[in-house]
Amino acid sequence: CSNYRGLATAGLGLGMALFCCCATPDNATGVAEVPAIQAMPKIDPALEVRQDVESTALEAKSAAPSFGSFTVVLRTQEHATLGLTIDSTSDKAPPMITEISEGAVAKFNKLHPEKAIQPHDVVSAMDDAQTILEVCEKLSGPLGDSVRLTLKRPKEVNLSLSKPGSLGLKLDYNDTSVGAVISELVESGLVAKWNSENASDAVCVGDRIIQLNGDQMSGTDLLGRLRTENTLRLKVLKY
């Protein structure tokens, strides 16, 4: 999933770390006189704009959730690109939006702020593409007149962990990834223990660690600090 029409991506190169720590009749036959046809009123340009706005709404009829899945349909015929920068670090998680620039998504967001697409949303489906690989391939292909995107919005979960003890995680990351994606969880370890005590916020495979002790960093830097620091305050994007 790389270089697709203005979309940048971190690529699928993986690094892993295992932490063990309307008509009129023609002839009225004389029954009634056909009234004169009135000239059509001049169309207000502003009305045309409003109609265009309404037609672009398509599925933007309700606000996007603060957490969970939602679907939007974008009109793309006037745009060469969606205008998204994507992080597709892991094959365990859908591509995550990291930045929105000029393009179909920015136009949609301007017209429909109540359902605006945001950084950290992941693209879980695009038209008929459902798997992670299919979505990446679809993103790299040509745009039609419209695009249907299903997205997932995360909520932020904060974990406070202290060593000694293993984290019990395997992570996918690279030098430019936003943090690291959880690709495996083992039944024992500090994270599993935290999950058992915080079931409603339990982190899962596909979630992404984005901060450690208040600092956001690349995957490689995150891994280094996870190994050396004993008090770990993790901010995780839970999908």
Short mmCIF file of C-alpha atoms in Angstrom, two decimals:
data_model
loop_
_atom_site.label_atom_id
_atom_site.label_comp_id
_atom_site.label_asym_id
_atom_site.label_seq_id
_atom_site.Cartn_x
_atom_site.Cartn_y
_atom_site.Cartn_z
CA CYS A 1 0.00 0.00 0.00
CA SER A 2 2.35 2.66 -1.19
CA ASN A 3 2.31 5.88 -3.17
CA TYR A 4 -1.36 5.70 -4.03
CA ARG A 5 -2.54 8.91 -5.75
CA GLY A 6 -1.12 11.34 -3.34
CA LEU A 7 -1.39 8.99 -0.41
CA ALA A 8 1.81 8.41 1.44
CA THR A 9 2.27 5.29 3.44
CA ALA A 10 4.68 3.94 5.91
CA GLY A 11 4.67 0.70 3.96
CA LEU A 12 4.14 -2.84 5.02
CA GLY A 13 7.65 -3.46 6.15
CA LEU A 14 7.37 -4.96 9.55
CA GLY A 15 9.55 -4.98 12.56
CA MET A 16 8.61 -7.20 15.44
CA ALA A 17 9.50 -7.26 19.06
CA LEU A 18 8.34 -9.89 21.50
CA PHE A 19 8.34 -8.49 25.00
CA CYS A 20 8.90 -11.10 27.49
CA CYS A 21 9.39 -8.31 29.87
CA CYS A 22 -42.58 16.60 -13.17
CA ALA A 23 -45.93 17.21 -18.19
CA THR A 24 -48.70 19.18 -20.01
CA PRO A 25 -51.40 17.69 -22.46
CA ASP A 26 -50.94 18.53 -26.17
CA ASN A 27 -54.58 19.12 -27.37
CA ALA A 28 -57.41 19.75 -24.93
CA THR A 29 -60.13 19.13 -27.67
CA GLY A 30 -61.90 22.46 -26.86
CA VAL A 31 -62.88 21.37 -23.37
CA ALA A 32 -60.62 23.84 -21.62
CA GLU A 33 -58.17 26.47 -22.67
CA VAL A 34 -54.59 25.47 -21.97
CA PRO A 35 -53.06 28.17 -19.77
CA ALA A 36 -50.06 30.06 -21.09
CA ILE A 37 -46.77 28.49 -20.09
CA GLN A 38 -44.89 30.78 -17.76
CA ALA A 39 -41.19 31.37 -18.15
CA MET A 40 -39.06 29.41 -15.74
CA PRO A 41 -37.59 31.59 -13.02
CA LYS A 42 -33.89 32.22 -13.04
CA ILE A 43 -32.11 29.72 -10.82
CA ASP A 44 -30.30 31.23 -7.92
CA PRO A 45 -26.64 30.10 -8.07
CA ALA A 46 -26.75 29.74 -4.33
CA LEU A 47 -29.54 27.18 -4.73
CA GLU A 48 -27.38 25.19 -7.12
CA VAL A 49 -24.64 25.18 -4.52
CA ARG A 50 -27.04 24.00 -1.84
CA GLN A 51 -28.30 21.22 -4.08
CA ASP A 52 -24.75 20.15 -4.79
CA VAL A 53 -24.02 20.13 -1.07
CA GLU A 54 -27.10 18.02 -0.43
CA SER A 55 -26.15 15.53 -3.14
CA THR A 56 -22.64 15.17 -1.80
CA ALA A 57 -24.02 14.35 1.62
CA LEU A 58 -25.09 10.89 0.48
CA GLU A 59 -24.56 9.00 3.71
CA ALA A 60 -23.43 11.92 5.84
CA LYS A 61 -26.79 12.08 7.63
CA SER A 62 -25.71 11.50 11.19
CA ALA A 63 -22.75 12.39 13.31
CA ALA A 64 -19.77 10.08 13.36
CA PRO A 65 -19.40 8.17 16.63
CA SER A 66 -16.77 9.08 19.17
CA PHE A 67 -15.78 5.41 19.12
CA GLY A 68 -16.67 2.69 16.64
CA SER A 69 -17.49 2.15 12.98
CA PHE A 70 -19.19 4.49 10.50
CA THR A 71 -19.54 4.76 6.73
CA VAL A 72 -19.26 7.75 4.40
CA VAL A 73 -19.60 8.14 0.65
CA LEU A 74 -17.32 10.69 -0.99
CA ARG A 75 -17.85 12.34 -4.38
CA THR A 76 -14.47 12.05 -6.00
CA GLN A 77 -14.96 12.93 -9.69
CA GLU A 78 -13.55 16.44 -9.13
CA HIS A 79 -10.53 15.18 -7.24
CA ALA A 80 -7.37 13.40 -8.29
CA THR A 81 -6.70 12.11 -4.79
CA LEU A 82 -8.35 11.35 -1.49
CA GLY A 83 -5.65 13.48 0.15
CA LEU A 84 -4.76 10.99 2.87
CA THR A 85 -1.45 10.05 4.41
CA ILE A 86 -1.63 6.48 5.63
CA ASP A 87 0.32 4.33 8.07
CA SER A 88 0.02 0.68 7.05
CA THR A 89 2.69 -0.73 9.28
CA SER A 90 0.99 -3.98 10.23
CA ASP A 91 -0.99 -6.69 8.47
CA LYS A 92 -2.88 -7.08 11.75
CA ALA A 93 -4.50 -3.62 11.55
CA PRO A 94 -6.25 -1.65 8.76
CA PRO A 95 -4.35 1.33 7.34
CA MET A 96 -4.49 4.27 9.74
CA ILE A 97 -4.96 7.88 8.60
CA THR A 98 -2.17 10.08 9.92
CA GLU A 99 -2.76 13.30 7.93
CA ILE A 100 -5.46 14.86 5.72
CA SER A 101 -4.43 17.26 2.96
CA GLU A 102 -6.24 18.77 -0.05
CA GLY A 103 -8.48 16.25 -1.80
CA ALA A 104 -11.85 14.49 -1.66
CA VAL A 105 -11.70 13.81 2.08
CA ALA A 106 -10.87 17.42 2.98
CA LYS A 107 -13.79 18.61 0.79
CA PHE A 108 -16.13 16.11 2.47
CA ASN A 109 -14.97 17.24 5.91
CA LYS A 110 -15.63 20.90 5.03
CA LEU A 111 -19.18 20.10 3.87
CA HIS A 112 -19.98 17.66 6.68
CA PRO A 113 -18.06 18.55 9.86
CA GLU A 114 -20.44 16.39 11.92
CA LYS A 115 -19.09 13.33 10.15
CA ALA A 116 -15.57 14.50 9.42
CA ILE A 117 -12.89 11.89 8.92
CA GLN A 118 -10.03 12.35 11.36
CA PRO A 119 -6.41 11.32 11.85
CA HIS A 120 -6.18 8.01 13.70
CA ASP A 121 -9.33 6.68 11.98
CA VAL A 122 -8.58 3.43 10.17
CA VAL A 123 -10.00 2.45 6.77
CA SER A 124 -11.55 -0.95 7.38
CA ALA A 125 -13.33 -1.21 4.01
CA MET A 126 -13.36 0.67 0.69
CA ASP A 127 -16.16 -0.10 -1.75
CA ASP A 128 -16.00 -3.89 -2.19
CA ALA A 129 -12.57 -4.24 -0.58
CA GLN A 130 -12.88 -5.81 2.85
CA THR A 131 -9.54 -7.27 3.87
CA ILE A 132 -6.53 -5.23 4.86
CA LEU A 133 -4.64 -6.17 1.72
CA GLU A 134 -7.67 -5.47 -0.52
CA VAL A 135 -8.14 -2.05 1.08
CA CYS A 136 -4.51 -1.17 0.48
CA GLU A 137 -4.77 -2.28 -3.14
CA LYS A 138 -8.02 -0.31 -3.60
CA LEU A 139 -6.46 2.80 -2.12
CA SER A 140 -3.65 2.53 -4.63
CA GLY A 141 -6.02 2.21 -7.60
CA PRO A 142 -7.90 4.84 -9.65
CA LEU A 143 -10.80 6.77 -8.12
CA GLY A 144 -14.31 6.41 -9.56
CA ASP A 145 -17.09 9.01 -9.34
CA SER A 146 -17.63 8.11 -5.70
CA VAL A 147 -15.93 6.11 -2.99
CA ARG A 148 -17.57 4.37 -0.06
CA LEU A 149 -15.37 4.17 3.01
CA THR A 150 -16.02 2.30 6.21
CA LEU A 151 -13.88 3.64 9.02
CA LYS A 152 -13.25 2.81 12.64
CA ARG A 153 -12.62 5.55 15.17
CA PRO A 154 -10.58 4.60 18.20
CA LYS A 155 -10.78 5.68 21.76
CA GLU A 156 -7.70 6.42 23.78
CA VAL A 157 -6.92 4.05 26.61
CA ASN A 158 -4.22 4.77 29.17
CA LEU A 159 -2.34 1.95 30.84
CA SER A 160 -0.06 2.34 33.84
CA LEU A 161 2.36 -0.55 34.21
CA SER A 162 5.37 -1.17 36.35
CA LYS A 163 8.19 -3.67 35.98
CA PRO A 164 9.46 -6.16 36.90
CA GLY A 165 7.46 -8.47 34.68
CA SER A 166 7.11 -8.97 30.96
CA LEU A 167 4.65 -6.94 28.86
CA GLY A 168 3.56 -10.09 27.03
CA LEU A 169 3.26 -8.33 23.66
CA LYS A 170 4.47 -8.76 20.14
CA LEU A 171 4.54 -5.47 18.21
CA ASP A 172 4.72 -4.53 14.52
CA TYR A 173 6.60 -1.33 13.83
CA ASN A 174 9.21 0.38 11.68
CA ASP A 175 11.38 3.48 11.72
CA THR A 176 8.55 5.79 10.50
CA SER A 177 5.46 4.16 11.97
CA VAL A 178 3.30 6.05 14.45
CA GLY A 179 4.15 4.02 17.51
CA ALA A 180 3.64 0.28 17.17
CA VAL A 181 0.73 -2.06 16.49
CA ILE A 182 -0.06 -4.94 18.83
CA SER A 183 0.19 -8.05 16.71
CA GLU A 184 0.05 -10.65 19.47
CA LEU A 185 -0.93 -10.85 23.15
CA VAL A 186 0.10 -13.67 25.42
CA GLU A 187 -2.01 -14.83 28.34
CA SER A 188 0.52 -13.81 30.92
CA GLY A 189 2.29 -10.54 31.33
CA LEU A 190 1.67 -7.01 32.55
CA VAL A 191 -0.75 -6.09 29.74
CA ALA A 192 -2.82 -9.27 30.17
CA LYS A 193 -3.06 -8.54 33.91
CA TRP A 194 -4.18 -4.96 33.21
CA ASN A 195 -6.77 -6.26 30.73
CA SER A 196 -8.24 -8.62 33.32
CA GLU A 197 -8.71 -5.70 35.70
CA ASN A 198 -10.06 -3.32 33.03
CA ALA A 199 -12.20 -5.55 30.83
CA SER A 200 -14.20 -2.74 29.17
CA ASP A 201 -10.99 -1.09 28.00
CA ALA A 202 -8.93 -4.22 27.35
CA VAL A 203 -6.46 -3.69 24.54
CA CYS A 204 -6.42 -6.18 21.69
CA VAL A 205 -4.50 -7.27 18.64
CA GLY A 206 -4.70 -4.45 16.07
CA ASP A 207 -4.66 -1.70 18.68
CA ARG A 208 -1.76 0.75 18.53
CA ILE A 209 0.54 2.14 21.21
CA ILE A 210 1.13 5.81 20.30
CA GLN A 211 2.72 7.28 23.42
CA LEU A 212 5.02 6.21 26.19
CA ASN A 213 5.29 8.37 29.30
CA GLY A 214 3.74 11.35 27.46
CA ASP A 215 6.00 11.14 24.43
CA GLN A 216 4.87 10.21 20.91
CA MET A 217 7.54 8.56 18.87
CA SER A 218 8.31 6.22 16.03
CA GLY A 219 8.05 2.50 16.45
CA THR A 220 11.78 1.98 16.67
CA ASP A 221 12.22 4.63 19.38
CA LEU A 222 9.23 3.28 21.26
CA LEU A 223 10.69 -0.21 21.33
CA GLY A 224 13.97 1.02 22.69
CA ARG A 225 12.33 2.82 25.58
CA LEU A 226 9.98 -0.02 26.37
CA ARG A 227 13.02 -2.15 26.97
CA THR A 228 14.80 0.27 29.27
CA GLU A 229 12.12 2.07 31.29
CA ASN A 230 10.57 0.51 34.35
CA THR A 231 7.49 2.74 34.79
CA LEU A 232 5.36 2.65 31.67
CA ARG A 233 2.41 4.97 31.02
CA LEU A 234 1.09 3.80 27.66
CA LYS A 235 -1.47 5.62 25.51
CA VAL A 236 -3.17 3.10 23.24
CA LEU A 237 -5.60 3.65 20.37
CA LYS A 238 -8.25 0.99 20.96
CA TYR A 239 -10.29 0.02 17.90
#
